[in-house]
PDB file of C-alpha atoms in Angstrom:
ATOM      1  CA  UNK A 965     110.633  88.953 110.247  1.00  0.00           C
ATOM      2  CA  UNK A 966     111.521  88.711 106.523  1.00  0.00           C
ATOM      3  CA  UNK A 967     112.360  92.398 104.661  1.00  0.00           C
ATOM      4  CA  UNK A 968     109.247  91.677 102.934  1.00  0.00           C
ATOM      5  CA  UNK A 969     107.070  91.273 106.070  1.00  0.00           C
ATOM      6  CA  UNK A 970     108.354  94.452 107.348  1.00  0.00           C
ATOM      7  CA  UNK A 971     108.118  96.440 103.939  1.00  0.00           C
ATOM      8  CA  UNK A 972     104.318  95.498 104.268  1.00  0.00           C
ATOM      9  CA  UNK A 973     103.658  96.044 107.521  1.00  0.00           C
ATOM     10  CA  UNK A 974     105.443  99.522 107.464  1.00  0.00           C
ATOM     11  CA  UNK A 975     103.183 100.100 103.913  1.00  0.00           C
ATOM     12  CA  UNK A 976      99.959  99.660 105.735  1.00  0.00           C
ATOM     13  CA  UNK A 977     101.385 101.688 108.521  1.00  0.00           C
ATOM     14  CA  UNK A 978     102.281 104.821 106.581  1.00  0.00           C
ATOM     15  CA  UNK A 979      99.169 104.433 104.682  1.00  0.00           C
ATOM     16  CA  UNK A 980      96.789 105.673 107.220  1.00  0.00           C
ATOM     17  CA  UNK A 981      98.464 109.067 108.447  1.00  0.00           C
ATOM     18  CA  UNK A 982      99.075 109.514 104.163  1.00  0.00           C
ATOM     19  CA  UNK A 983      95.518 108.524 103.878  1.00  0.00           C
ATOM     20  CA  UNK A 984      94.195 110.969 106.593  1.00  0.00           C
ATOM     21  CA  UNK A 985      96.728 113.575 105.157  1.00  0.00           C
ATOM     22  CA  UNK A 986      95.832 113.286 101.820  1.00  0.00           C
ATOM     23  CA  UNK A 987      91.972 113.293 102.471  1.00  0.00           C
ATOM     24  CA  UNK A 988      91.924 116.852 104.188  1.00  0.00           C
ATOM     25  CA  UNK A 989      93.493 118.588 101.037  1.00  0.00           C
ATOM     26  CA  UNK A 990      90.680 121.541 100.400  1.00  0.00           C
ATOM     27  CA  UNK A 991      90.106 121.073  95.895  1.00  0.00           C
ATOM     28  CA  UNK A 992      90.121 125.545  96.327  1.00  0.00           C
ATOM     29  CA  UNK A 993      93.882 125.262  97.220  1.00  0.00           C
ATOM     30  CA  UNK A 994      95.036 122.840  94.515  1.00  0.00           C
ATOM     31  CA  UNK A 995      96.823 125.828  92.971  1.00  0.00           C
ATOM     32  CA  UNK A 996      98.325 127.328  96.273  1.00  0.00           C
ATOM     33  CA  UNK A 997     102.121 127.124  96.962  1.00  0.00           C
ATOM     34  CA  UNK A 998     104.004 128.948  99.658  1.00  0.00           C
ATOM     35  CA  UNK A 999     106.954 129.880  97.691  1.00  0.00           C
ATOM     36  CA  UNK A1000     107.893 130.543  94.052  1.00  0.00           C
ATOM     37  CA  UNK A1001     109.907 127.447  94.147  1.00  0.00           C
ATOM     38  CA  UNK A1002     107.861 124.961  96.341  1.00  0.00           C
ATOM     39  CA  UNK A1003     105.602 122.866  94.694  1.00  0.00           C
ATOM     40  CA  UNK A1004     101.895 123.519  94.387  1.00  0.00           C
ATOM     41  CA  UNK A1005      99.799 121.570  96.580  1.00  0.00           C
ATOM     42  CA  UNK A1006      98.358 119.229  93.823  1.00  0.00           C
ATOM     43  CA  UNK A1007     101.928 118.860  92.457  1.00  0.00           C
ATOM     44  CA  UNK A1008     103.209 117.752  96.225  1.00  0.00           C
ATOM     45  CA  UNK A1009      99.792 115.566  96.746  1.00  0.00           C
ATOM     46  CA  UNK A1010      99.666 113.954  93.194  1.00  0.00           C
ATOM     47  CA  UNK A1011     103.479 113.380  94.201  1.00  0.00           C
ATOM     48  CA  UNK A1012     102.601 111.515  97.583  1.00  0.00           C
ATOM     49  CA  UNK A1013      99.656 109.667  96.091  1.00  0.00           C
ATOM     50  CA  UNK A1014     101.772 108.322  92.922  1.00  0.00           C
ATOM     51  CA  UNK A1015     105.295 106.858  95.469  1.00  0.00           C
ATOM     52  CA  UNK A1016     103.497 103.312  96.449  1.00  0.00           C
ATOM     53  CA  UNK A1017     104.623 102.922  92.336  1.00  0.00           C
ATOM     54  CA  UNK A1018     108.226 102.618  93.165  1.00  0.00           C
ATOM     55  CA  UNK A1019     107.885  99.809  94.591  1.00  0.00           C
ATOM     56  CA  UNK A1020     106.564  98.341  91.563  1.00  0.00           C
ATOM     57  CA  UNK A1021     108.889  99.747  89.814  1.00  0.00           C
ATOM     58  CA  UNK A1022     111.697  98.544  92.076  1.00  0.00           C
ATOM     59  CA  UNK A1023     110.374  95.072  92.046  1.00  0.00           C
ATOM     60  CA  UNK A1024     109.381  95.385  87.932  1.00  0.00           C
ATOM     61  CA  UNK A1025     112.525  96.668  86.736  1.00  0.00           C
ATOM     62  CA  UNK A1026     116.383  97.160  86.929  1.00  0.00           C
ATOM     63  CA  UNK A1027     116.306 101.005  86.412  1.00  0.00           C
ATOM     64  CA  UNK A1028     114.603 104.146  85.453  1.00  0.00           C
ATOM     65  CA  UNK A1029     116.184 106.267  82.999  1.00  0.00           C
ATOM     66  CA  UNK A1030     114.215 109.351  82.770  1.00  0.00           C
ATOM     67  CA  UNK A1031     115.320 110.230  79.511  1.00  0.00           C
ATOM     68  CA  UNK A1032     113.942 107.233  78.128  1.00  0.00           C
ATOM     69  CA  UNK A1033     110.464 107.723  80.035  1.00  0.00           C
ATOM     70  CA  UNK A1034     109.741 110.937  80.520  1.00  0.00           C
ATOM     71  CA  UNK A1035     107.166 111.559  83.367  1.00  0.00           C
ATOM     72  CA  UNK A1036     103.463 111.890  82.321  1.00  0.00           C
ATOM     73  CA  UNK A1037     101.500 113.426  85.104  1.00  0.00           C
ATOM     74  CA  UNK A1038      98.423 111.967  86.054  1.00  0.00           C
ATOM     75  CA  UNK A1039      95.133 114.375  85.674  1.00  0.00           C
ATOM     76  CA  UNK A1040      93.531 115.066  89.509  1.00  0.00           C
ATOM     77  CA  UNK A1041      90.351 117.028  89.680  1.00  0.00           C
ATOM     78  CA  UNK A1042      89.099 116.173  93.027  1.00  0.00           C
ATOM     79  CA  UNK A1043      90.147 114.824  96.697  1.00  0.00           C
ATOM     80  CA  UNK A1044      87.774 112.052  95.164  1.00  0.00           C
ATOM     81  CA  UNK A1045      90.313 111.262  92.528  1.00  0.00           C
ATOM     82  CA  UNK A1046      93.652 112.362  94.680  1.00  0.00           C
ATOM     83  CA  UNK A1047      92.591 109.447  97.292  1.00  0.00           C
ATOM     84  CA  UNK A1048      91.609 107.045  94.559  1.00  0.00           C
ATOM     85  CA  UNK A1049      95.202 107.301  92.981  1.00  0.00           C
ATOM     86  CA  UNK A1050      96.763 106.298  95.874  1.00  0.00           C
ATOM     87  CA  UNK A1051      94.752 103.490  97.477  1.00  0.00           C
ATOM     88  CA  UNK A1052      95.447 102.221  93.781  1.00  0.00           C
ATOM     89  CA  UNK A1053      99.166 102.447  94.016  1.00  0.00           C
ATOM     90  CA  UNK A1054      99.080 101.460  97.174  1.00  0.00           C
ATOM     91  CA  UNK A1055      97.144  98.129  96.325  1.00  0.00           C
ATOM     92  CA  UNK A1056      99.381  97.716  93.422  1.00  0.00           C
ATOM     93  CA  UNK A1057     102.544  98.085  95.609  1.00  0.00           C
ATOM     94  CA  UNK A1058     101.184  95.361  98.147  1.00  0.00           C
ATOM     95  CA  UNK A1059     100.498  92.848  95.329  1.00  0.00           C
ATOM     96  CA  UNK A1060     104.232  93.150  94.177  1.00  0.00           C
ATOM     97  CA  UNK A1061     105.538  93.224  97.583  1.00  0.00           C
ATOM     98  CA  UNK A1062     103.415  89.323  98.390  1.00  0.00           C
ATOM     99  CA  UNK A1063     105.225  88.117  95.300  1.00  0.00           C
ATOM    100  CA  UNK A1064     108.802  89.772  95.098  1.00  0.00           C
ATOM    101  CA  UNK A1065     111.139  87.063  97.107  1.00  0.00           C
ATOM    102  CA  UNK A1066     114.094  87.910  99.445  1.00  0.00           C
ATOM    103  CA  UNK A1067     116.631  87.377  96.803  1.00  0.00           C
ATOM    104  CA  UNK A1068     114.964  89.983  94.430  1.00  0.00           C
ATOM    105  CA  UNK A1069     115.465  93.027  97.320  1.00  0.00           C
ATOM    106  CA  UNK A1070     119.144  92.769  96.631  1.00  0.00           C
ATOM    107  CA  UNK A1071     119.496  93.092  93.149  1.00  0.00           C
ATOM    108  CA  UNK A1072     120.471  96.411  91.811  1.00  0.00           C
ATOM    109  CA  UNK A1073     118.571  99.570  90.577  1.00  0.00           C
ATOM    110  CA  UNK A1074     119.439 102.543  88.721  1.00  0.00           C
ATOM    111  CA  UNK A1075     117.848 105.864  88.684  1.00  0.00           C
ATOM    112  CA  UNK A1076     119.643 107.822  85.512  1.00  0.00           C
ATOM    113  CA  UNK A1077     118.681 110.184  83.096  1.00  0.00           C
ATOM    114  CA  UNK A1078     120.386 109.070  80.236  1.00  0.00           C
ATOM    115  CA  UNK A1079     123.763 108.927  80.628  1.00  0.00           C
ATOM    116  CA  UNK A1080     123.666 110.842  84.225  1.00  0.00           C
ATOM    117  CA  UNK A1081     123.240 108.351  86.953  1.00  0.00           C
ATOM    118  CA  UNK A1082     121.896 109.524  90.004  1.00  0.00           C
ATOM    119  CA  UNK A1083     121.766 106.350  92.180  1.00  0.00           C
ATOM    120  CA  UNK A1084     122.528 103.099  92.049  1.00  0.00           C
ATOM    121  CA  UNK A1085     121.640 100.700  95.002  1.00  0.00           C
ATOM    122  CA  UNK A1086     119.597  97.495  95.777  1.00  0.00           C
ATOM    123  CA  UNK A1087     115.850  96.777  95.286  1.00  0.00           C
ATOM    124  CA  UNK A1088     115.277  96.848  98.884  1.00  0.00           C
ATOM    125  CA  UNK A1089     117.267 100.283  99.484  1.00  0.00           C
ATOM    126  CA  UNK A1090     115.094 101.781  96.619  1.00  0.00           C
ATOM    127  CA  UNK A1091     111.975 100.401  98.695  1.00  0.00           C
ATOM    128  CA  UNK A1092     113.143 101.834 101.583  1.00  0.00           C
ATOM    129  CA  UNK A1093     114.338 105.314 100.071  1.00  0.00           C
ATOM    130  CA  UNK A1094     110.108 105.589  98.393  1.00  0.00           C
ATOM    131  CA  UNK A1095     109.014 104.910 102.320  1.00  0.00           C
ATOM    132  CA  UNK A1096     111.227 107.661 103.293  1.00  0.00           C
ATOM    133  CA  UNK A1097     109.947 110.252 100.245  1.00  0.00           C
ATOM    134  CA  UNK A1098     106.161 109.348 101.066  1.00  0.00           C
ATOM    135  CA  UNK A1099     107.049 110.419 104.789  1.00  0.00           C
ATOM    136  CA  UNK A1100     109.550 113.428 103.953  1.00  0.00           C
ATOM    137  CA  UNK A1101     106.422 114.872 101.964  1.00  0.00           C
ATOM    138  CA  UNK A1102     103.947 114.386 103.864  1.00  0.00           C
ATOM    139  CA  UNK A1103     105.460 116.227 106.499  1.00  0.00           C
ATOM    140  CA  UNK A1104     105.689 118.835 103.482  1.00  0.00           C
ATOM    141  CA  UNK A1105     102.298 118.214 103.235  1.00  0.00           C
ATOM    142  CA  UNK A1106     101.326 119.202 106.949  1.00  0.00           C
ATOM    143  CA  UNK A1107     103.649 122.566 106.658  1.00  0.00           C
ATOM    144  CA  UNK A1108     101.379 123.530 103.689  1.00  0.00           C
ATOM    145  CA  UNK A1109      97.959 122.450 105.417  1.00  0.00           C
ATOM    146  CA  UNK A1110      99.043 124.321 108.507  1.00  0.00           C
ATOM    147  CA  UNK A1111     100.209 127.372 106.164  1.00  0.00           C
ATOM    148  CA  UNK A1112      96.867 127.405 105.466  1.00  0.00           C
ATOM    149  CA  UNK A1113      95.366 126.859 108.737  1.00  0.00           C
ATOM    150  CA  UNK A1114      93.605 123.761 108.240  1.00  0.00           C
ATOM    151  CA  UNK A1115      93.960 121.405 111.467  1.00  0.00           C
ATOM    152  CA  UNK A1116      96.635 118.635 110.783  1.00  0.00           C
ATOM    153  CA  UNK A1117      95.842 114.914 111.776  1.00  0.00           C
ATOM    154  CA  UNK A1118      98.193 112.805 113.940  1.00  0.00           C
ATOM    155  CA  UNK A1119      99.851 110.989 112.632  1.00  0.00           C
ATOM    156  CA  UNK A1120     102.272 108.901 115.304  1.00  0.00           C
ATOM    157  CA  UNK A1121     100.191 110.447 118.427  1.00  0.00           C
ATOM    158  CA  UNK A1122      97.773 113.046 118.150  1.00  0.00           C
ATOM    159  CA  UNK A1123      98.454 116.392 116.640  1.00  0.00           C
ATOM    160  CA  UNK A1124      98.670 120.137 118.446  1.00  0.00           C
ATOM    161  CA  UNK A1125      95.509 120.284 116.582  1.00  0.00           C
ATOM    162  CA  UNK A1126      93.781 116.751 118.250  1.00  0.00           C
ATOM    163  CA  UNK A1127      95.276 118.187 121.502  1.00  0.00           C
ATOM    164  CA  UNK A1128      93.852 121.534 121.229  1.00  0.00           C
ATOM    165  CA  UNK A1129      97.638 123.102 122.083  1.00  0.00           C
ATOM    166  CA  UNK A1130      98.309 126.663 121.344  1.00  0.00           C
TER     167      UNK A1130
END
């Protein structure tokens, strides 16, 4: 199997647990965070709904310098919108991925901010560091849902919740 196979395959994967994740998020606890310095939960979901873009910008580009392009957030009102966002960047992310070639994954990539480099690796280590960041928070995610007792989805078997466990 070629990288590319297996970065789509593992996409459409991850998508469905991020999907059912992402489509439980109650719009009355947008504002809610469990800590001072944790995110809110639109901050963490807008987060998780906007990483299929790094591939893009993996495949697009040769580095993101921060300084030079600052981060707009996006404007989320709804679930409605949250869900929209991401089957968007996910779409987006698949396109790239069926045109990219082998050779392209190991070019390099830079994240920086200005003269501060924080990483420099290939295309496909990028790729595979996004995968990793949509799964580290959504896991963050299903601490927050639980937090707020709202029944968490499987999402590689079923959940305490699907199991009806203590």
């Amino acid at each position: 199997m070629t990288m590319i196979a297996m970065f789509l395959k593992e996409l459409d994967q991850e998508a469905v647990s991020t999907r059912k994740m992402l489509s439980i998020v109650p719009e009355d606890k947008f504002n809610w965070q469990p800590h001072p310095r944790s995110m809110t939960v639109l901050r963490l979901v807008k987060h998780i709904a906007e990483l299929p873009s790094w591939v893009v910008l993996a495949l697009t580009t040769s580095e993101l310098d921060f300084a030079a392009t600052p981060y707009e957030p996006i404007k989320i009102n709804s679930t409605a919108e949250l869900l929209e966002v991401f089957e968007k960047t996910l779409e987006d992310a698949k396109n790239h991925l069926l045109t990219a070639s082998e050779e392209q994954l190991n070019e390099s990539w830079t994240l920086r901010s200005g003269d501060t480099i924080y990483s420099t690796t290939s295309k496909s280590e990028t790729i595979r560091h996004a995968y990793c960041q949509i799964v580290h928070h959504r896991a963050q995610l299903g601490v927050f849902l639980r937090l707020l007792d709202i029944p968490i989805p499987g999402c590689y078997g079923p959940s305490a919740d699907e199991m009806n466990l203590l």
